[in-house]
């Protein structure tokens, strides 16, 4: 039996919940085919929501799949998923791209399609809405993805974001009538239909769709049920509509607490929406919005952030300004939400407020990572290399590099001490390092939120390049595109963190940075 067939056999047993048989099969594979056993162990750890453990183990496994390209493709795909789960979207892209390239070499067409779809979902999560839609709409009819169900689903979500509700409904209707839609996507479509019904003003219908979607996710054992449940409660809180059954809300909350970080953010939103005091509800909603944003659940983040600012505005709660600053960079990407009958008018006023606010560019952390490393905190230069702690310096660099500047504490520990076990005894090493980092930043910029360490109020030149490219690709005006790409190219003149030539984590980001430079070159060469 070929390696892939053995791997698929193991997945079959696991997915059918035949755990005893799966464990026996895994024991047999450890003796007879260690690469297959290693891949099954990684898959199991991912489904157990342990991405940091996966990444730590996987670093020692690259040679395991040498000479076994079919297994290597599946290994890279799971590495991409693990990186995505901890918010490392750029590194996730790199692994999916490696999987796609290798799958093309060995002629594994289904794996090529799978990798391409994952890369497209990553672009959606990075809010590349305009350029992504153009690319999907321009697919050649001979392309295997042209009529792919996931492509139509992504396009429908982008159309909702852009406010093209009629087009989104027609795409979803085509999907529902297709015999290729599985149960999970059918339930996901109910949730998107709920958003559409809300934007159309059919609020009772929207709540019913959200409830049906939540029930569907629960029937599959998915903690994602908390997402549509929270969306239903948003409407019933503000529109004086009967809320979902209490039993449904409790079940969604229970499963949310057992889910991933996105599901936990949805659970926090549910709790916020059940809080009677509007100031307290606004504060909790803002925390939920930030929780969503950390895991790239951007639509939920914007909706929760808007509701937080609206409730705070009603009762003059100080969280209003924090919510406004949070929404400032992302609100313009969601013109479709202006049609919302509940807080659409407030959103228009919020945008006007944000345009009129003068931002203090010297506030917070500003880091130049390309060329010579330079860091400023509230306008004063910070000498990172003089802290007397290499681990504190590297922890700071890793957090600056990481998207949204957040890393799970166990993953950060393994980055700093890759050969040490993460136990209650060794954890104190990380606490000491983070204390040094917090002291040197001399402010509230380093926070711990749940299982994450995070830097707040940060600008980096690497992020600025990515943002300029995204705006250029969605600009529509060729002259504006060239101007934005020129600015990105000016920032990208140099190496990424040349002071740290042998660090594996930084090396992965160098590959991501080179990919950004290729996008600049491609865009600049177009007439």
Short mmCIF file of C-alpha atoms in Angstrom, two decimals:
data_model
loop_
_atom_site.label_atom_id
_atom_site.label_comp_id
_atom_site.label_asym_id
_atom_site.label_seq_id
_atom_site.Cartn_x
_atom_site.Cartn_y
_atom_site.Cartn_z
CA UNK A 1 0.00 0.00 0.00
CA UNK A 2 1.37 3.44 -0.93
CA UNK A 3 2.23 6.03 1.74
CA UNK A 4 -0.72 8.27 0.87
CA UNK A 5 -3.15 5.35 1.00
CA UNK A 6 -1.85 4.43 4.46
CA UNK A 7 -2.20 8.03 5.60
CA UNK A 8 -5.75 8.23 4.24
CA UNK A 9 -6.57 4.96 6.02
CA UNK A 10 -5.45 6.51 9.32
CA UNK A 11 -7.57 9.61 8.65
CA UNK A 12 -10.58 7.41 7.92
CA UNK A 13 -10.31 5.70 11.29
CA UNK A 14 -9.83 8.98 13.14
CA UNK A 15 -12.66 10.81 11.34
CA UNK A 16 -15.02 7.88 12.04
CA UNK A 17 -14.17 8.27 15.76
CA UNK A 18 -12.77 4.71 15.86
CA UNK A 19 -10.12 5.88 18.28
CA UNK A 20 -8.96 2.50 19.58
CA UNK A 21 -8.42 1.27 16.01
CA UNK A 22 -6.70 4.55 15.11
CA UNK A 23 -4.29 4.21 18.05
CA UNK A 24 -3.48 0.62 17.08
CA UNK A 25 -2.95 1.67 13.45
CA UNK A 26 -0.69 4.51 14.61
CA UNK A 27 1.37 2.09 16.74
CA UNK A 28 1.74 -0.18 13.72
CA UNK A 29 2.83 2.75 11.51
CA UNK A 30 5.46 3.83 14.04
CA UNK A 31 7.08 0.44 13.55
CA UNK A 32 6.50 -0.05 9.82
CA UNK A 33 6.26 3.45 8.31
CA UNK A 34 7.48 6.26 10.65
CA UNK A 35 6.84 9.09 8.10
CA UNK A 36 3.14 8.15 7.87
CA UNK A 37 2.97 7.93 11.68
CA UNK A 38 4.58 11.38 12.02
CA UNK A 39 2.10 12.95 9.62
CA UNK A 40 -0.86 11.36 11.42
CA UNK A 41 0.46 12.68 14.75
CA UNK A 42 0.70 16.19 13.31
CA UNK A 43 -2.84 15.96 11.94
CA UNK A 44 -4.14 14.79 15.31
CA UNK A 45 -2.39 17.64 17.15
CA UNK A 46 -3.90 20.20 14.76
CA UNK A 47 -7.42 18.91 15.36
CA UNK A 48 -6.70 19.14 19.09
CA UNK A 49 -5.96 22.89 18.65
CA UNK A 50 -2.26 22.55 19.53
CA UNK A 51 -0.59 24.43 16.65
CA UNK A 52 2.44 25.51 18.69
CA UNK A 53 3.18 21.87 19.55
CA UNK A 54 2.79 20.99 15.87
CA UNK A 55 5.28 23.66 14.80
CA UNK A 56 7.79 22.62 17.43
CA UNK A 57 7.64 18.94 16.45
CA UNK A 58 7.54 19.69 12.74
CA UNK A 59 10.86 21.54 12.75
CA UNK A 60 12.53 18.19 13.41
CA UNK A 61 10.50 16.37 10.76
CA UNK A 62 11.49 18.02 7.49
CA UNK A 63 14.07 15.32 6.74
CA UNK A 64 11.46 12.62 7.58
CA UNK A 65 9.68 13.31 4.28
CA UNK A 66 12.79 13.49 2.14
CA UNK A 67 12.21 11.31 -0.91
CA UNK A 68 8.48 11.06 -0.12
CA UNK A 69 7.00 14.00 -2.06
CA UNK A 70 3.35 12.92 -1.72
CA UNK A 71 3.66 12.94 2.08
CA UNK A 72 5.72 16.15 1.96
CA UNK A 73 2.84 17.93 0.17
CA UNK A 74 0.46 16.96 2.96
CA UNK A 75 3.05 17.92 5.58
CA UNK A 76 3.42 21.42 4.08
CA UNK A 77 -0.36 21.84 3.95
CA UNK A 78 -0.69 21.07 7.65
CA UNK A 79 2.19 23.38 8.46
CA UNK A 80 0.30 26.10 6.57
CA UNK A 81 -2.82 25.43 8.64
CA UNK A 82 -0.81 25.49 11.89
CA UNK A 83 0.78 28.84 11.00
CA UNK A 84 -2.65 30.22 10.11
CA UNK A 85 -4.06 29.06 13.46
CA UNK A 86 -1.52 31.18 15.36
CA UNK A 87 -2.03 34.18 13.08
CA UNK A 88 1.14 33.80 10.99
CA UNK A 89 -0.61 34.36 7.67
CA UNK A 90 2.56 35.26 5.76
CA UNK A 91 4.30 32.06 6.83
CA UNK A 92 1.11 30.12 6.16
CA UNK A 93 1.22 31.44 2.59
CA UNK A 94 4.79 30.19 2.25
CA UNK A 95 3.90 26.63 3.24
CA UNK A 96 0.82 26.48 1.03
CA UNK A 97 2.93 27.79 -1.86
CA UNK A 98 5.55 25.08 -1.23
CA UNK A 99 2.81 22.44 -1.16
CA UNK A 100 1.40 23.74 -4.44
CA UNK A 101 4.82 23.80 -6.16
CA UNK A 102 5.67 20.26 -5.07
CA UNK A 103 2.19 18.95 -5.96
CA UNK A 104 2.59 20.41 -9.46
CA UNK A 105 5.92 18.61 -9.86
CA UNK A 106 4.50 15.20 -8.97
CA UNK A 107 1.21 15.71 -10.84
CA UNK A 108 -1.04 15.63 -7.76
CA UNK A 109 -3.89 17.74 -9.18
CA UNK A 110 -6.27 17.54 -6.15
CA UNK A 111 -3.46 18.75 -3.86
CA UNK A 112 -2.68 21.62 -6.25
CA UNK A 113 -6.33 22.72 -6.13
CA UNK A 114 -6.42 22.39 -2.33
CA UNK A 115 -3.29 24.54 -1.91
CA UNK A 116 -4.60 27.19 -4.32
CA UNK A 117 -7.90 27.40 -2.43
CA UNK A 118 -6.07 27.79 0.90
CA UNK A 119 -3.93 30.60 -0.56
CA UNK A 120 -7.08 32.36 -1.78
CA UNK A 121 -8.75 32.05 1.64
CA UNK A 122 -5.61 33.56 3.17
CA UNK A 123 -5.96 36.54 0.83
CA UNK A 124 -9.55 36.96 1.99
CA UNK A 125 -8.40 36.87 5.61
CA UNK A 126 -5.81 39.56 4.79
CA UNK A 127 -8.67 41.76 3.50
CA UNK A 128 -7.41 41.89 -0.10
CA UNK A 129 -11.02 42.15 -1.20
CA UNK A 130 -10.84 44.20 -4.39
CA UNK A 131 -7.83 42.54 -5.99
CA UNK A 132 -8.94 39.06 -4.90
CA UNK A 133 -12.38 39.49 -6.46
CA UNK A 134 -10.85 40.68 -9.74
CA UNK A 135 -8.58 37.64 -9.84
CA UNK A 136 -11.42 35.21 -9.09
CA UNK A 137 -13.80 36.82 -11.57
CA UNK A 138 -11.05 36.67 -14.20
CA UNK A 139 -10.34 32.94 -13.89
CA UNK A 140 -10.14 31.17 -17.24
CA UNK A 141 -13.01 28.70 -17.89
CA UNK A 142 -10.40 25.99 -18.43
CA UNK A 143 -9.03 26.54 -14.90
CA UNK A 144 -10.11 23.75 -12.48
CA UNK A 145 -11.03 26.46 -9.96
CA UNK A 146 -13.31 28.33 -12.38
CA UNK A 147 -16.47 26.59 -11.14
CA UNK A 148 -15.12 25.51 -7.75
CA UNK A 149 -17.59 25.78 -4.85
CA UNK A 150 -15.06 27.48 -2.56
CA UNK A 151 -14.31 30.14 -5.17
CA UNK A 152 -18.00 31.02 -5.47
CA UNK A 153 -18.28 31.11 -1.69
CA UNK A 154 -15.33 33.51 -1.35
CA UNK A 155 -16.72 35.71 -4.12
CA UNK A 156 -20.11 35.84 -2.38
CA UNK A 157 -18.51 36.95 0.89
CA UNK A 158 -16.53 39.69 -0.90
CA UNK A 159 -19.72 40.91 -2.62
CA UNK A 160 -21.41 41.20 0.79
CA UNK A 161 -18.46 43.25 2.10
CA UNK A 162 -18.67 45.49 -0.97
CA UNK A 163 -22.45 45.93 -0.68
CA UNK A 164 -23.34 44.02 -3.89
CA UNK A 165 -26.13 42.11 -2.15
CA UNK A 166 -28.05 41.05 -5.27
CA UNK A 167 -24.99 39.51 -6.89
CA UNK A 168 -24.07 37.74 -3.64
CA UNK A 169 -27.55 36.21 -3.38
CA UNK A 170 -27.41 34.91 -6.96
CA UNK A 171 -24.04 33.25 -6.32
CA UNK A 172 -25.28 31.63 -3.12
CA UNK A 173 -28.40 30.37 -4.92
CA UNK A 174 -26.17 28.70 -7.51
CA UNK A 175 -24.17 27.08 -4.73
CA UNK A 176 -27.21 25.79 -2.86
CA UNK A 177 -28.59 24.18 -6.03
CA UNK A 178 -25.25 22.48 -6.68
CA UNK A 179 -24.86 18.85 -5.64
CA UNK A 180 -21.22 19.55 -4.74
CA UNK A 181 -22.05 21.52 -1.58
CA UNK A 182 -21.41 19.54 1.58
CA UNK A 183 -23.26 19.94 4.87
CA UNK A 184 -20.66 22.25 6.42
CA UNK A 185 -20.79 24.70 3.49
CA UNK A 186 -24.59 24.56 3.44
CA UNK A 187 -24.61 25.70 7.07
CA UNK A 188 -22.01 28.38 6.30
CA UNK A 189 -24.24 29.68 3.49
CA UNK A 190 -27.10 30.07 6.01
CA UNK A 191 -24.86 32.37 8.05
CA UNK A 192 -23.96 34.52 5.02
CA UNK A 193 -27.66 34.66 4.07
CA UNK A 194 -28.29 35.93 7.59
CA UNK A 195 -25.91 38.85 6.99
CA UNK A 196 -27.66 39.60 3.68
CA UNK A 197 -31.11 39.53 5.29
CA UNK A 198 -29.91 41.92 7.98
CA UNK A 199 -28.51 44.34 5.39
CA UNK A 200 -31.81 44.15 3.48
CA UNK A 201 -33.73 45.03 6.64
CA UNK A 202 -35.36 41.60 7.05
CA UNK A 203 -34.29 41.34 10.68
CA UNK A 204 -36.61 38.55 11.86
CA UNK A 205 -35.56 36.43 8.88
CA UNK A 206 -31.90 37.16 9.64
CA UNK A 207 -32.29 35.95 13.24
CA UNK A 208 -34.01 32.76 12.05
CA UNK A 209 -31.19 32.06 9.57
CA UNK A 210 -28.55 32.62 12.25
CA UNK A 211 -30.37 30.29 14.64
CA UNK A 212 -30.62 27.59 11.97
CA UNK A 213 -26.93 28.02 11.17
CA UNK A 214 -25.95 27.78 14.86
CA UNK A 215 -28.04 24.62 15.29
CA UNK A 216 -26.38 23.15 12.20
CA UNK A 217 -22.86 23.80 13.48
CA UNK A 218 -23.77 22.30 16.86
CA UNK A 219 -25.11 19.17 15.13
CA UNK A 220 -21.64 18.76 13.58
CA UNK A 221 -19.95 19.32 16.94
CA UNK A 222 -18.44 22.61 15.74
CA UNK A 223 -17.66 25.39 18.23
CA UNK A 224 -18.11 27.83 15.33
CA UNK A 225 -21.82 27.82 16.30
CA UNK A 226 -21.00 30.77 18.56
CA UNK A 227 -20.41 32.99 15.49
CA UNK A 228 -23.99 33.00 14.09
CA UNK A 229 -25.36 32.98 17.64
CA UNK A 230 -23.51 36.24 18.38
CA UNK A 231 -24.75 37.75 15.11
CA UNK A 232 -28.34 36.90 16.08
CA UNK A 233 -27.92 38.53 19.48
CA UNK A 234 -26.56 41.71 17.87
CA UNK A 235 -29.89 42.15 16.09
CA UNK A 236 -32.14 41.19 18.98
CA UNK A 237 -30.21 43.48 21.34
CA UNK A 238 -30.78 46.56 19.20
CA UNK A 239 -34.03 45.86 17.33
CA UNK A 240 -36.24 44.65 20.22
CA UNK A 241 -36.70 41.22 18.63
CA UNK A 242 -37.15 38.01 20.61
CA UNK A 243 -33.65 36.55 21.22
CA UNK A 244 -32.63 32.99 20.33
CA UNK A 245 -33.74 30.30 22.80
CA UNK A 246 -31.77 30.35 26.03
CA UNK A 247 -30.85 26.68 25.63
CA UNK A 248 -29.27 27.41 22.24
CA UNK A 249 -27.28 30.34 23.64
CA UNK A 250 -25.96 28.20 26.52
CA UNK A 251 -24.91 25.39 24.17
CA UNK A 252 -23.09 27.85 21.92
CA UNK A 253 -21.28 29.38 24.89
CA UNK A 254 -20.22 25.97 26.20
CA UNK A 255 -18.74 24.91 22.87
CA UNK A 256 -17.14 28.33 22.28
CA UNK A 257 -15.06 27.95 25.43
CA UNK A 258 -13.73 24.65 24.09
CA UNK A 259 -12.97 26.03 20.62
CA UNK A 260 -10.16 28.03 19.10
CA UNK A 261 -9.34 31.68 19.68
CA UNK A 262 -11.95 32.89 17.18
CA UNK A 263 -14.68 30.86 18.84
CA UNK A 264 -13.61 32.16 22.24
CA UNK A 265 -13.91 35.74 20.92
CA UNK A 266 -17.45 34.89 19.74
CA UNK A 267 -18.22 33.56 23.22
CA UNK A 268 -17.04 36.86 24.71
CA UNK A 269 -19.30 38.73 22.29
CA UNK A 270 -22.30 36.63 23.34
CA UNK A 271 -21.58 37.38 27.00
CA UNK A 272 -21.21 41.08 26.18
CA UNK A 273 -24.54 41.15 24.36
CA UNK A 274 -26.26 39.52 27.34
CA UNK A 275 -24.90 42.26 29.65
CA UNK A 276 -27.64 44.79 30.48
CA UNK A 277 -25.41 47.77 31.34
CA UNK A 278 -24.58 49.42 28.00
CA UNK A 279 -21.22 50.82 29.09
CA UNK A 280 -20.06 47.43 30.33
CA UNK A 281 -21.45 45.78 27.19
CA UNK A 282 -19.51 48.26 25.02
CA UNK A 283 -16.28 47.50 26.89
CA UNK A 284 -16.74 43.75 26.51
CA UNK A 285 -17.72 44.06 22.85
CA UNK A 286 -14.52 45.99 22.18
CA UNK A 287 -12.49 43.18 23.74
CA UNK A 288 -14.36 40.67 21.55
CA UNK A 289 -13.66 42.82 18.46
CA UNK A 290 -9.93 42.79 19.22
CA UNK A 291 -10.09 39.04 19.82
CA UNK A 292 -11.66 38.49 16.41
CA UNK A 293 -9.11 40.75 14.75
CA UNK A 294 -6.18 38.80 16.19
CA UNK A 295 -7.33 35.67 14.37
CA UNK A 296 -8.30 37.41 11.11
CA UNK A 297 -12.06 37.12 11.62
CA UNK A 298 -12.34 40.59 10.15
CA UNK A 299 -16.06 40.92 9.33
CA UNK A 300 -16.93 39.88 12.90
CA UNK A 301 -14.28 42.24 14.23
CA UNK A 302 -15.71 45.25 12.39
CA UNK A 303 -19.32 44.45 13.33
CA UNK A 304 -18.47 43.96 17.02
CA UNK A 305 -16.24 47.07 17.01
CA UNK A 306 -18.99 49.19 15.46
CA UNK A 307 -21.53 47.97 17.99
CA UNK A 308 -19.08 48.66 20.83
CA UNK A 309 -18.51 52.24 19.64
CA UNK A 310 -22.26 52.77 19.11
CA UNK A 311 -23.19 51.64 22.64
CA UNK A 312 -20.28 53.63 24.10
CA UNK A 313 -21.41 56.73 22.19
CA UNK A 314 -24.97 56.35 23.54
CA UNK A 315 -23.83 56.41 27.18
CA UNK A 316 -20.69 58.54 26.76
CA UNK A 317 -18.36 55.69 27.79
CA UNK A 318 -14.59 56.36 27.38
CA UNK A 319 -14.08 53.15 25.34
CA UNK A 320 -15.65 55.06 22.42
CA UNK A 321 -12.33 56.67 21.45
CA UNK A 322 -10.42 53.38 21.71
CA UNK A 323 -12.98 51.68 19.49
CA UNK A 324 -12.78 54.52 16.96
CA UNK A 325 -8.99 54.30 16.76
CA UNK A 326 -9.26 50.54 16.33
CA UNK A 327 -11.79 50.87 13.50
CA UNK A 328 -9.99 53.71 11.71
CA UNK A 329 -7.70 51.69 9.39
CA UNK A 330 -10.21 48.95 8.55
CA UNK A 331 -13.65 50.57 8.36
CA UNK A 332 -13.21 51.91 4.78
CA UNK A 333 -12.79 48.32 3.55
CA UNK A 334 -16.42 47.51 4.44
CA UNK A 335 -18.68 49.83 2.42
CA UNK A 336 -21.41 47.17 2.39
CA UNK A 337 -22.01 47.65 6.11
CA UNK A 338 -23.21 51.22 5.46
CA UNK A 339 -26.45 49.60 4.28
CA UNK A 340 -27.06 48.10 7.72
CA UNK A 341 -30.49 49.30 8.95
CA UNK A 342 -29.45 49.13 12.60
CA UNK A 343 -26.18 51.07 12.78
CA UNK A 344 -25.52 52.04 9.14
CA UNK A 345 -26.19 55.72 9.85
CA UNK A 346 -23.85 55.58 12.83
CA UNK A 347 -21.15 54.00 10.64
CA UNK A 348 -21.35 56.95 8.20
CA UNK A 349 -20.95 59.40 11.09
CA UNK A 350 -18.08 57.33 12.48
CA UNK A 351 -16.23 57.50 9.15
CA UNK A 352 -16.64 61.29 9.07
CA UNK A 353 -15.34 61.48 12.64
CA UNK A 354 -12.32 59.36 11.75
CA UNK A 355 -11.49 61.47 8.69
CA UNK A 356 -11.49 64.59 10.84
CA UNK A 357 -9.32 63.18 13.60
CA UNK A 358 -5.66 64.13 13.42
CA UNK A 359 -3.52 61.14 14.36
CA UNK A 360 -0.37 61.56 16.42
CA UNK A 361 2.20 59.70 14.32
CA UNK A 362 4.74 59.71 17.15
CA UNK A 363 2.47 57.79 19.51
CA UNK A 364 3.24 54.12 20.15
CA UNK A 365 5.97 51.85 18.77
CA UNK A 366 7.46 52.54 15.32
CA UNK A 367 9.96 49.98 14.01
CA UNK A 368 12.06 49.98 10.85
CA UNK A 369 13.04 46.35 10.19
CA UNK A 370 14.48 46.76 6.67
CA UNK A 371 18.08 47.94 6.50
CA UNK A 372 19.47 48.94 9.89
CA UNK A 373 17.10 48.09 12.76
CA UNK A 374 15.62 51.23 14.32
CA UNK A 375 12.88 51.48 16.95
CA UNK A 376 11.09 54.49 18.43
CA UNK A 377 8.67 54.49 21.37
CA UNK A 378 6.51 57.61 21.66
CA UNK A 379 8.99 59.49 19.48
CA UNK A 380 12.13 58.53 21.45
CA UNK A 381 14.69 56.12 20.03
CA UNK A 382 14.99 52.77 21.79
CA UNK A 383 18.33 50.93 21.83
CA UNK A 384 17.19 47.31 21.62
CA UNK A 385 20.71 45.84 21.57
CA UNK A 386 21.61 47.30 24.98
CA UNK A 387 19.04 45.52 27.10
CA UNK A 388 21.49 42.93 28.44
CA UNK A 389 19.12 40.06 27.58
CA UNK A 390 19.33 38.38 24.20
CA UNK A 391 16.06 36.52 24.80
CA UNK A 392 14.17 39.76 25.58
CA UNK A 393 15.57 41.36 22.44
CA UNK A 394 14.62 38.36 20.28
CA UNK A 395 11.14 38.15 21.83
CA UNK A 396 10.63 41.81 20.87
CA UNK A 397 11.87 41.19 17.30
CA UNK A 398 9.61 38.14 16.91
CA UNK A 399 6.59 40.12 18.13
CA UNK A 400 7.38 42.98 15.76
CA UNK A 401 7.58 40.56 12.82
CA UNK A 402 4.47 38.56 13.63
CA UNK A 403 1.22 39.72 12.00
CA UNK A 404 -0.76 41.84 14.42
CA UNK A 405 2.24 41.46 16.76
CA UNK A 406 0.92 38.56 18.77
CA UNK A 407 2.33 35.09 19.50
CA UNK A 408 0.94 32.30 21.70
CA UNK A 409 3.06 32.05 24.83
CA UNK A 410 3.97 28.39 24.30
CA UNK A 411 5.08 29.08 20.70
CA UNK A 412 7.14 32.08 21.84
CA UNK A 413 8.78 29.87 24.46
CA UNK A 414 9.76 27.29 21.82
CA UNK A 415 11.15 30.05 19.58
CA UNK A 416 13.41 31.24 22.40
CA UNK A 417 14.32 27.83 23.86
CA UNK A 418 13.69 25.23 21.12
CA UNK A 419 15.37 22.40 23.02
CA UNK A 420 13.66 22.91 26.39
CA UNK A 421 10.30 21.37 27.38
CA UNK A 422 7.48 23.81 28.13
CA UNK A 423 6.53 23.00 31.72
CA UNK A 424 5.37 24.86 34.81
CA UNK A 425 9.03 25.03 35.91
CA UNK A 426 10.53 26.32 32.63
CA UNK A 427 7.65 28.76 32.07
CA UNK A 428 9.28 31.08 34.61
CA UNK A 429 12.07 31.70 32.07
CA UNK A 430 9.53 33.28 29.73
CA UNK A 431 7.96 35.36 32.50
CA UNK A 432 11.36 36.85 33.41
CA UNK A 433 12.10 37.69 29.77
CA UNK A 434 8.74 39.37 29.29
CA UNK A 435 9.27 41.38 32.48
CA UNK A 436 12.53 42.71 31.03
CA UNK A 437 10.78 43.55 27.77
CA UNK A 438 7.90 45.29 29.54
CA UNK A 439 10.32 47.34 31.64
CA UNK A 440 12.32 48.49 28.60
CA UNK A 441 9.19 49.50 26.68
CA UNK A 442 8.18 51.61 29.73
CA UNK A 443 4.50 51.67 28.90
CA UNK A 444 1.42 49.55 28.39
CA UNK A 445 2.53 48.35 24.96
CA UNK A 446 3.14 44.72 25.97
CA UNK A 447 0.00 42.93 27.12
CA UNK A 448 -1.00 39.35 27.76
CA UNK A 449 -4.40 38.40 26.41
CA UNK A 450 -5.41 34.84 27.18
CA UNK A 451 -2.71 32.57 25.75
CA UNK A 452 -1.05 35.37 23.74
CA UNK A 453 1.63 37.95 24.32
CA UNK A 454 0.92 41.00 22.19
CA UNK A 455 2.42 44.40 21.36
CA UNK A 456 -0.16 47.14 20.92
CA UNK A 457 -0.09 50.41 18.97
CA UNK A 458 2.67 49.32 16.56
CA UNK A 459 3.76 50.46 13.09
CA UNK A 460 6.45 48.65 11.08
CA UNK A 461 7.82 49.32 7.62
CA UNK A 462 7.18 45.66 6.67
CA UNK A 463 3.46 46.03 7.43
CA UNK A 464 3.39 49.36 5.62
CA UNK A 465 4.78 47.70 2.48
CA UNK A 466 2.09 44.99 2.63
CA UNK A 467 -0.62 47.63 3.16
CA UNK A 468 0.60 49.73 0.22
CA UNK A 469 0.65 46.68 -2.06
CA UNK A 470 -2.89 45.70 -1.01
CA UNK A 471 -4.14 49.24 -1.72
CA UNK A 472 -2.29 49.33 -5.05
CA UNK A 473 -3.78 46.01 -6.19
CA UNK A 474 -7.29 47.25 -5.43
CA UNK A 475 -6.86 50.84 -6.58
CA UNK A 476 -8.48 50.54 -10.00
CA UNK A 477 -6.68 53.68 -11.23
CA UNK A 478 -3.36 52.74 -12.97
CA UNK A 479 -1.73 56.02 -11.94
CA UNK A 480 -2.72 55.53 -8.27
CA UNK A 481 -1.46 51.94 -8.44
CA UNK A 482 1.95 53.10 -9.69
CA UNK A 483 2.20 55.76 -6.98
CA UNK A 484 1.43 53.26 -4.22
CA UNK A 485 3.84 50.65 -5.60
CA UNK A 486 6.55 53.29 -5.89
CA UNK A 487 6.13 54.11 -2.19
CA UNK A 488 6.26 50.39 -1.33
CA UNK A 489 9.40 49.98 -3.45
CA UNK A 490 11.11 52.86 -1.68
CA UNK A 491 10.54 51.16 1.68
CA UNK A 492 11.71 47.79 0.33
CA UNK A 493 15.27 48.90 -0.47
CA UNK A 494 17.34 46.74 1.81
CA UNK A 495 17.54 43.42 3.61
CA UNK A 496 15.19 42.36 6.35
CA UNK A 497 16.95 42.46 9.74
CA UNK A 498 20.47 41.86 8.42
CA UNK A 499 21.74 42.03 12.03
CA UNK A 500 20.28 38.54 12.63
CA UNK A 501 21.61 36.34 9.79
CA UNK A 502 21.12 32.86 11.25
CA UNK A 503 17.75 32.94 12.99
CA UNK A 504 15.29 30.35 11.50
CA UNK A 505 12.16 32.36 12.37
CA UNK A 506 13.52 35.56 10.81
CA UNK A 507 14.70 33.53 7.82
CA UNK A 508 11.11 32.45 7.16
CA UNK A 509 10.06 36.10 7.14
CA UNK A 510 12.84 36.89 4.70
CA UNK A 511 11.10 34.54 2.28
CA UNK A 512 7.82 36.37 2.91
CA UNK A 513 9.55 39.74 2.34
CA UNK A 514 11.03 38.54 -0.95
CA UNK A 515 7.51 37.56 -2.01
CA UNK A 516 6.32 41.11 -1.30
CA UNK A 517 9.15 42.51 -3.44
CA UNK A 518 8.14 40.21 -6.30
CA UNK A 519 4.58 41.53 -6.08
CA UNK A 520 5.91 45.09 -6.29
CA UNK A 521 8.00 44.19 -9.35
CA UNK A 522 5.09 42.44 -11.10
CA UNK A 523 2.71 45.31 -10.46
CA UNK A 524 5.24 47.95 -11.50
CA UNK A 525 5.94 46.19 -14.80
CA UNK A 526 2.30 46.29 -15.92
CA UNK A 527 1.51 49.00 -18.50
#
